[in-house]
CSV table of C-alpha atoms and ligand atoms in Angstrom, one decimal:
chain,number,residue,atom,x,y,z
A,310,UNK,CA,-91.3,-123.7,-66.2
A,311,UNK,CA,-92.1,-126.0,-69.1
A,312,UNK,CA,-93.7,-129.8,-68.3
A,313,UNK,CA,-92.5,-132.8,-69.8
A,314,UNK,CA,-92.9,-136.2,-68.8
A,315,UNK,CA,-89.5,-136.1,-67.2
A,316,UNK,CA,-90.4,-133.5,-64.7
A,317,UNK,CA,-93.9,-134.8,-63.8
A,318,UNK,CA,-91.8,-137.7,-62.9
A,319,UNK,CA,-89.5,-135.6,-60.9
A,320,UNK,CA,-92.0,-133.8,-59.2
A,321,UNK,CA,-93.1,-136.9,-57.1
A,322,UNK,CA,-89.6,-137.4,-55.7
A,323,UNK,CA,-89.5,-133.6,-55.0
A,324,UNK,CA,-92.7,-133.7,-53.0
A,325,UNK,CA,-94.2,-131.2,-55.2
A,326,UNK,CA,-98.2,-131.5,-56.3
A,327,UNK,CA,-98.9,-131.5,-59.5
A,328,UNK,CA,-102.5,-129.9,-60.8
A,329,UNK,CA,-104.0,-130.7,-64.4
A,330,UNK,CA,-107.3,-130.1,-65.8
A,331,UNK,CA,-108.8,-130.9,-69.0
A,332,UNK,CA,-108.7,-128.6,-71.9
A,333,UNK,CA,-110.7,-129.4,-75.7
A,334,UNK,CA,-109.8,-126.4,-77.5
A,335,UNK,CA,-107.7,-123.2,-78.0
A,336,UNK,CA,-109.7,-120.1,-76.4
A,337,UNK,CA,-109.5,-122.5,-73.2
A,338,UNK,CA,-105.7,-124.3,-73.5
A,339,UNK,CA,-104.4,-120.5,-74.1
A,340,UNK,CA,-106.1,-119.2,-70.8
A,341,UNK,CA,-105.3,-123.1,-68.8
A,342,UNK,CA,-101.6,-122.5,-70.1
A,343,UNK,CA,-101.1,-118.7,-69.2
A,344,UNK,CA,-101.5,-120.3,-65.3
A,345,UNK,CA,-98.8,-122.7,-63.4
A,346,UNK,CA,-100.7,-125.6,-64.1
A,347,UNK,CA,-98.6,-128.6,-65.0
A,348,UNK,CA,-100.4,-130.8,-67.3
A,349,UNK,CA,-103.5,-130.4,-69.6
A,350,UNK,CA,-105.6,-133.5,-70.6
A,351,UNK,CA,-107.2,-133.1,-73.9
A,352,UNK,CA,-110.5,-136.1,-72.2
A,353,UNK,CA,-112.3,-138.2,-74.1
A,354,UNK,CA,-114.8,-137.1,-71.7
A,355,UNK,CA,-114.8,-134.0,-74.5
A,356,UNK,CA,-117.5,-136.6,-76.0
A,357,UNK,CA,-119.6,-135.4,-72.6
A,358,UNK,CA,-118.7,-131.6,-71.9
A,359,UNK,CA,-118.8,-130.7,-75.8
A,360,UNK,CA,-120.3,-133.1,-77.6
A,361,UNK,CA,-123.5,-133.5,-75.5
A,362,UNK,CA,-123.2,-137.6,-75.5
A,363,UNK,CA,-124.1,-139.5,-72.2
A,364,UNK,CA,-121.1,-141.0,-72.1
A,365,UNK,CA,-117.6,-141.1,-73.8
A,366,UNK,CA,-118.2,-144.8,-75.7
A,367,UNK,CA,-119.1,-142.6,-79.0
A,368,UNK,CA,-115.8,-140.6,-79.3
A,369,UNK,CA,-113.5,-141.3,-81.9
A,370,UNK,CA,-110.1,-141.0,-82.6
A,371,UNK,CA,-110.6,-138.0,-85.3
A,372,UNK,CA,-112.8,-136.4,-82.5
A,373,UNK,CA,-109.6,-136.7,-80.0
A,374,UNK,CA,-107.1,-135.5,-83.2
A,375,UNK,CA,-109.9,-132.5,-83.7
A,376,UNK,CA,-109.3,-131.2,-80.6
A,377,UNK,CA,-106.3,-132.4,-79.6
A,378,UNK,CA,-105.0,-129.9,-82.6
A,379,UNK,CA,-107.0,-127.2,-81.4
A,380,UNK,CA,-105.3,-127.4,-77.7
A,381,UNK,CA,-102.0,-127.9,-78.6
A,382,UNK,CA,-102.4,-124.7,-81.1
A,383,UNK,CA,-103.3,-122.6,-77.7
A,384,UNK,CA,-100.2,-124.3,-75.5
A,385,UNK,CA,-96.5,-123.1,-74.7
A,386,UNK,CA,-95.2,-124.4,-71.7
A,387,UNK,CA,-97.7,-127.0,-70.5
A,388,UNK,CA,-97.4,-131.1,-71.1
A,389,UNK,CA,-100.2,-132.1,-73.3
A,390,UNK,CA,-101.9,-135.6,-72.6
A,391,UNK,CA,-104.8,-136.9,-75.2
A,392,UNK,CA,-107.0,-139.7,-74.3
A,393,UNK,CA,-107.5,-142.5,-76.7
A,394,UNK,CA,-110.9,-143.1,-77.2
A,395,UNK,CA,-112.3,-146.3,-76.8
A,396,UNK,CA,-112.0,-149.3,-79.3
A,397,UNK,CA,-108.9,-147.1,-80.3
A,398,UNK,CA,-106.5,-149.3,-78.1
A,399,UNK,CA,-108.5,-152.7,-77.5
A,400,UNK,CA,-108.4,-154.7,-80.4
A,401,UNK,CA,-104.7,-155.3,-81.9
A,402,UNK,CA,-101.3,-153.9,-81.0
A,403,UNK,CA,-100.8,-152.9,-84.3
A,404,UNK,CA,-103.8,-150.5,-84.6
A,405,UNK,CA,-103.3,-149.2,-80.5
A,406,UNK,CA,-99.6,-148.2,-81.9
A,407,UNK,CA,-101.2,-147.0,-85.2
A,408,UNK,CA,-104.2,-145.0,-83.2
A,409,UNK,CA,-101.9,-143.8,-80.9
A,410,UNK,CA,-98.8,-142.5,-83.7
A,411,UNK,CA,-102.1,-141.0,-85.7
A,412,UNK,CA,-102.9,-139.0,-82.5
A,413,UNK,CA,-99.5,-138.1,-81.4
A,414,UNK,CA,-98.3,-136.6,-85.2
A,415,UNK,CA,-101.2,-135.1,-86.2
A,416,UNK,CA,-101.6,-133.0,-82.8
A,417,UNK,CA,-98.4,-132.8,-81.7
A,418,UNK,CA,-99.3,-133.4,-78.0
A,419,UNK,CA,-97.0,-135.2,-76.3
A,420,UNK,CA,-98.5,-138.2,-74.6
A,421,UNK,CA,-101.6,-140.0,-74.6
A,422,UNK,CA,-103.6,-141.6,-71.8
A,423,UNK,CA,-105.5,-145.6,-71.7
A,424,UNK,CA,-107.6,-146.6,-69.1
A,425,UNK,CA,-106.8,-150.3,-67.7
A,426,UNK,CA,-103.9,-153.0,-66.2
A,427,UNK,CA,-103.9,-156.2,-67.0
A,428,UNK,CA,-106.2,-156.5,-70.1
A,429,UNK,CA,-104.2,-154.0,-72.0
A,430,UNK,CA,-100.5,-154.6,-70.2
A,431,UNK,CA,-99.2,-155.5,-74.1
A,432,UNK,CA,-101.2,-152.1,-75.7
A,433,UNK,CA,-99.8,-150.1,-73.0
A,434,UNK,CA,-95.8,-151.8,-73.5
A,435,UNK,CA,-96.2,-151.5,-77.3
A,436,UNK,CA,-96.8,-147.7,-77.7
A,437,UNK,CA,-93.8,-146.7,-74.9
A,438,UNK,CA,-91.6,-149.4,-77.3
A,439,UNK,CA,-92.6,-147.0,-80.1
A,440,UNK,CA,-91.7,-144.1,-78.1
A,441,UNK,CA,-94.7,-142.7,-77.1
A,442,UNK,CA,-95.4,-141.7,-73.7
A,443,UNK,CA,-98.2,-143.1,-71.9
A,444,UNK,CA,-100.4,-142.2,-69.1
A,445,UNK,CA,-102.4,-145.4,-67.3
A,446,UNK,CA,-105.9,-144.4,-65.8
A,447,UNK,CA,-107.2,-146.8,-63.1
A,448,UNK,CA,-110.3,-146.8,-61.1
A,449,UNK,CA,-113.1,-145.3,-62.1
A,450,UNK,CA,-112.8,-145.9,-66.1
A,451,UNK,CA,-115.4,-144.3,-67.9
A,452,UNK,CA,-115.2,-146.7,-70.9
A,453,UNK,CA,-115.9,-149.5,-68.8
A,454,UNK,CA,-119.2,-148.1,-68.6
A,455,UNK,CA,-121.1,-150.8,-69.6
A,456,UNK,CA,-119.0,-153.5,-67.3
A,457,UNK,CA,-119.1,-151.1,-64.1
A,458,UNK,CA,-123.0,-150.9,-64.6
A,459,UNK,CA,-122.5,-146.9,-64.0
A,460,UNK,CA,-120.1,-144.6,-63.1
A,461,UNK,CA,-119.4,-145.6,-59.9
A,462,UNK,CA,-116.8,-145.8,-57.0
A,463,UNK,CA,-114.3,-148.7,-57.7
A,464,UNK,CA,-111.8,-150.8,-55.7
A,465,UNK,CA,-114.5,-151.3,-52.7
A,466,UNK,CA,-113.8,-154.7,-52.4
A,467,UNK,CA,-110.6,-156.9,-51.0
A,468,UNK,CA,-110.3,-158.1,-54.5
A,469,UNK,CA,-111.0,-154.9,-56.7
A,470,UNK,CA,-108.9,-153.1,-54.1
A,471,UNK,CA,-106.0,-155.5,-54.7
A,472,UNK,CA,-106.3,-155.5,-58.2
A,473,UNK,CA,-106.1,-151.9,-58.8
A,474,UNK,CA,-103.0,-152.0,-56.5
A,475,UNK,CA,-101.3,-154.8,-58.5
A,476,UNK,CA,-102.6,-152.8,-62.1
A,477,UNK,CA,-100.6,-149.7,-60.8
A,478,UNK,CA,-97.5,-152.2,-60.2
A,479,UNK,CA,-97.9,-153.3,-63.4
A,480,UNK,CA,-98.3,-150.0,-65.2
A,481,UNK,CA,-95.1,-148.6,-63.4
A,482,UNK,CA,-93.6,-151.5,-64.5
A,483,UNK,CA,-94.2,-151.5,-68.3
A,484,UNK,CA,-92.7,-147.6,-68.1
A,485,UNK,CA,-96.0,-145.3,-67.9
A,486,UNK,CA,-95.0,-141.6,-66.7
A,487,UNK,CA,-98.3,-141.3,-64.2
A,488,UNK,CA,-101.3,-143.2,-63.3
A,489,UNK,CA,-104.9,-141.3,-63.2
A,490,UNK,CA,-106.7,-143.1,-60.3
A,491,UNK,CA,-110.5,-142.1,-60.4
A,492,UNK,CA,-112.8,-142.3,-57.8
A,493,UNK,CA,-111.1,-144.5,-55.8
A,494,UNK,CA,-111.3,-144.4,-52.1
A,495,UNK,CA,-109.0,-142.7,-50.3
A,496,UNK,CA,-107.2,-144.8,-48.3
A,497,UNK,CA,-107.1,-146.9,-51.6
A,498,UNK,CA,-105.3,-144.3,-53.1
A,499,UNK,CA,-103.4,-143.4,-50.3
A,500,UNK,CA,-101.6,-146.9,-50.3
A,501,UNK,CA,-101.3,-146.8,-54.5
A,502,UNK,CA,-99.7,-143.8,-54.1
A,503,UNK,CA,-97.1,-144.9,-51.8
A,504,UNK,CA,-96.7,-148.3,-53.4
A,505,UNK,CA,-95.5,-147.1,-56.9
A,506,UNK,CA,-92.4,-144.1,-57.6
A,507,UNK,CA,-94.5,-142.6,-60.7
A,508,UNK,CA,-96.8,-139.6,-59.6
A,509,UNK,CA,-100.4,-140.9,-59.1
A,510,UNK,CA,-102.9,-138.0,-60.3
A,511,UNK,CA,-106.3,-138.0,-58.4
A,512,UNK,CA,-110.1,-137.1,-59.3
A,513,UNK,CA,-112.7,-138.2,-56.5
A,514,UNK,CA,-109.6,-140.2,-55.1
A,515,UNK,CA,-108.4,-138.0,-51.7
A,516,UNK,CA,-105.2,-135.8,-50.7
A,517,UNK,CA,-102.9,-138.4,-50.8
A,518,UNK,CA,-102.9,-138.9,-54.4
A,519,UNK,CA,-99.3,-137.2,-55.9
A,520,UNK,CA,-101.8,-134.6,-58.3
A,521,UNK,CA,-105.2,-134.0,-58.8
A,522,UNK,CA,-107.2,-133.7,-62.1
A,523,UNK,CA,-110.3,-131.9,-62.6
A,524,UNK,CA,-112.7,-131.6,-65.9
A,525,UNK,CA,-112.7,-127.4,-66.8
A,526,UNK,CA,-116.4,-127.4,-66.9
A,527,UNK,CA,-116.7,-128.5,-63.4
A,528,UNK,CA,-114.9,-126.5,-61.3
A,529,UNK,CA,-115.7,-123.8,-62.9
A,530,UNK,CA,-119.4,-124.7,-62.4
A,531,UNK,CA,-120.6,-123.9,-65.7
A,532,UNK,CA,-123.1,-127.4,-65.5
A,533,UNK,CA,-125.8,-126.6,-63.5
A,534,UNK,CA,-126.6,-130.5,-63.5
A,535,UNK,CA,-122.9,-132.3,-63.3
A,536,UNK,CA,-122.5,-132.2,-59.3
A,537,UNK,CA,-120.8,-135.4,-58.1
A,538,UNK,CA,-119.1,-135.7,-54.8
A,539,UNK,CA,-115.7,-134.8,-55.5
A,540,UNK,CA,-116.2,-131.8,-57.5
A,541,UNK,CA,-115.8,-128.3,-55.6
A,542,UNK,CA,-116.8,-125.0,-57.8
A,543,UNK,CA,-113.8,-123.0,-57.5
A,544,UNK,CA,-115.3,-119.9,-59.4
A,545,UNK,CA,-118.6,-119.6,-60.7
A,546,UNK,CA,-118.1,-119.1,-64.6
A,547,UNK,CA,-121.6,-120.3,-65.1
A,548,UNK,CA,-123.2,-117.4,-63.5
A,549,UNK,CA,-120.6,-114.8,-64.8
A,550,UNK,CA,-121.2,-115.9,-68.3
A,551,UNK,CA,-125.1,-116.0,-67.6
A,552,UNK,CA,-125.1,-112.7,-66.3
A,553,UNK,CA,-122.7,-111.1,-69.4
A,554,UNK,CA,-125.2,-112.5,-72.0
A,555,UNK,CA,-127.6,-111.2,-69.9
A,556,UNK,CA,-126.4,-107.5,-70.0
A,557,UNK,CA,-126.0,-108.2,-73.6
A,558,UNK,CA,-129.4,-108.8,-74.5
A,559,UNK,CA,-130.6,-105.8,-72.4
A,560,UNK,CA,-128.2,-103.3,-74.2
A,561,UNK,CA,-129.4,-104.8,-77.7
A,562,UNK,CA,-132.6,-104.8,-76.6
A,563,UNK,CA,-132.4,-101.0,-74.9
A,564,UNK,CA,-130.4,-99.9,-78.2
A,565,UNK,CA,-127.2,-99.5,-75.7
A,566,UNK,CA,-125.2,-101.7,-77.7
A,567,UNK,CA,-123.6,-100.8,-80.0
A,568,UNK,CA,-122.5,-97.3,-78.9
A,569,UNK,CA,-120.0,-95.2,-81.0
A,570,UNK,CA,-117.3,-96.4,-79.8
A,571,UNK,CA,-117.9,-100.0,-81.5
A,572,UNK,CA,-119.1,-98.7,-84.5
A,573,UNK,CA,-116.6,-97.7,-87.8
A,574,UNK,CA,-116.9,-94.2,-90.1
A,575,UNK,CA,-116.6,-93.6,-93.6
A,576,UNK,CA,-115.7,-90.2,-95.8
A,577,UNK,CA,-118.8,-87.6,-96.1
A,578,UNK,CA,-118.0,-87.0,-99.6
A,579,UNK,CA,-118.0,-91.0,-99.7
A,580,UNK,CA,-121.2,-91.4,-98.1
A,581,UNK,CA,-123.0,-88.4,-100.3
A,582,UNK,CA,-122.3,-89.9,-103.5
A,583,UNK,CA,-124.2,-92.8,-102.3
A,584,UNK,CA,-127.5,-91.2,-102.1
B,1871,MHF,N1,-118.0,-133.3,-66.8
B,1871,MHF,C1,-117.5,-134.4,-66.5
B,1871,MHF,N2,-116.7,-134.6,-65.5
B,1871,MHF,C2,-116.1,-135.7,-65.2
B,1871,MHF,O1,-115.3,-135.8,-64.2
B,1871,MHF,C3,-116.2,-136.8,-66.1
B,1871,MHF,C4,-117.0,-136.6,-67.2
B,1871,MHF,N3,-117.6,-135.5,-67.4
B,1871,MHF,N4,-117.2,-137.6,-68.1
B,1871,MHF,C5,-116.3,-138.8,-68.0
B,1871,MHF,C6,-116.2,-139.2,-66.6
B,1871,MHF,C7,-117.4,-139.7,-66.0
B,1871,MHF,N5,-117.2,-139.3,-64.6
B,1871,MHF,C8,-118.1,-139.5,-63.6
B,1871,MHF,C9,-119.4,-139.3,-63.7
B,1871,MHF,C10,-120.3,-139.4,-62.7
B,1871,MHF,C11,-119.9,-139.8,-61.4
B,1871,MHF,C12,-120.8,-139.9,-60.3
B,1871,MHF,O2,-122.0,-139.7,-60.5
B,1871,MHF,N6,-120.4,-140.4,-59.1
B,1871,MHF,C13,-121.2,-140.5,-57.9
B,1871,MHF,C14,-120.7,-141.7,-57.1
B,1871,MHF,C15,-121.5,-142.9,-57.3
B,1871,MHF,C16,-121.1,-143.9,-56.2
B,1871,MHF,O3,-121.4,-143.6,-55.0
B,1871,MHF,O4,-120.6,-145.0,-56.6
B,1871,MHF,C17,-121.0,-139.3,-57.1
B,1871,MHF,O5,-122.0,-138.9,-56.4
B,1871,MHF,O6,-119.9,-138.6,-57.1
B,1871,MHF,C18,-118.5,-140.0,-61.2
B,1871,MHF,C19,-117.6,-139.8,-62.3
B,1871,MHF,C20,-115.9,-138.6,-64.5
B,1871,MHF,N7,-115.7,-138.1,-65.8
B,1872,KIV,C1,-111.6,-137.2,-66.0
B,1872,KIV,C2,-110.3,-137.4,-66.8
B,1872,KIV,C3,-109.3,-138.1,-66.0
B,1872,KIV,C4,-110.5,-138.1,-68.1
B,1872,KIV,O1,-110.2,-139.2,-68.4
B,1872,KIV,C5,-111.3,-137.3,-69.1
B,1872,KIV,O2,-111.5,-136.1,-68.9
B,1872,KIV,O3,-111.7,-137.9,-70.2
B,1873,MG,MG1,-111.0,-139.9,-70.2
């Protein structure tokens, strides 16, 4: 069935999980889209798991249009989320609605995500007044980097706890479609999840979020040093694609590779006139 925004939204009051992962280009939003997942997210965290940064702060908005084009060019029936990078979204209104119209016409996805309540309530009310569809992300927001001192677990506290309840009221509120919650604990998430009527999508935030989210990369193990606590390797493309390359490099090596059967002919009376 194709995803919209309309039928993630429906999905909640249906009791039905929704699954996304991330996707940054084609090869990968073809194979993600050929599945019954319901929602890809073209992450910012693509300035991590492609670009080799050590965080997502250096991603701009022509990186997220880059591969936001490339994803969308692989997808038929799945929604399509990009993240706006940071600075993209914290300065004016104007240039969040401009960022975020840039991002949306140029891929053709159909929503993008921001990470914050409060501090970006007026960003986040602008772009759905323009017609875009938003996604809020609370919790764990990687570009708060610099303010969380780390990526670590939020909403610990009675007043970080109560914030990030009162951020998911406000988010619902201003008309987002879904709310990431990362790394969150669970019961945290638990009571965010039952406190708001828009599907809450989970990563390293427990069961009782409405949907989980997982970056590709990691569940399909293919970073032997990314291993935090919520992850769990659900097949082990890492070692499958080690031990391809491997078998490559013996054939080429043995002179198996190529064998006939790859190779292409040409006419004998062709090939004699070349001598
Ligand atoms: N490959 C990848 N996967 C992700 O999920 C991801 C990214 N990159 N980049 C952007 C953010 C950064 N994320 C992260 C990165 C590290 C931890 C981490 O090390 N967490 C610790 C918990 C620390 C604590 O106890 O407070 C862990 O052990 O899980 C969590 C989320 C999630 N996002
Ligand atoms: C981890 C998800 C939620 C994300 O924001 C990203 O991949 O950038
Ligand atoms: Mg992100």
């Amino acid at each position: 069935m194709k995803n919209t925004v309309v039928t993630f939204i429906n999905s909640k009051k249906k009791g039905q999980k929704l699954s996304m992962l991330t996707a940054y280009d084609y090869t990968m939003a073809k194979i993600i889209d050929g599945t019954e997942i319901n929602g890809i997210l073209v992450g910012d965290s693509l300035g991590m798991v492609t670009l080799g940064y050590d965080s997502t702060l250096a991603v701009t908005v022509e990186d997220m249009i880059h591969h936001g084009r490339a994803v969308v060019r692989g997808v038929k029936n799945t929604l399509v989320v990009v993240d706006m990078p940071f600075m993209s979204y914290h300065n004016t209104l104007a240039e969040a609605v401009d960022n975020a119209g840039r991002i949306i016409k140029q891929t053709q996805a159909h929503a993008v995500k921001v990470e914050g309540g409060r501090e970006i309530l007026d960003k986040v009310k602008g772009l759905i007044k323009a017609q875009i569809p938003v996604m809020g992300h609370l919790g764990l927001t990687p570009q708060s980097l610099n303010i969380m001192g780390g990526f670590k677990v939020q909403g610990k506290s009675e007043e970080a706890a109560k914030k990030i309840i009162e951020d998911a009221k406000l988010l619902e509120e201003a008309g987002v479609f879904a709310i990431v919650l990362e790394c969150i604990p669970e019961k945290l998430a638990d009571l965010v999840s039952k406190s708001i009527s828009i599907p809450t999508i989970g990563i390293g935030s427990g069961g009782g979020c409405d949907g989980q989210i997982l970056v590709y990369q990691d569940m399909l193990n293919m970073d032997e040093d990314f291993k935090p606590k919520f992850v769990k390797t659900f097949a082990d493309a890492g070692l499958v694609i080690k031990e391809g390359i491997k078998k490559y490099t013996d054939q080429v090596r043995d002179g198996e590779f190529p064998a006939a059967e790859h190779t292409f002919t040409m006419k004998d009376e062709v090939l004699e006139k070349l001598y």
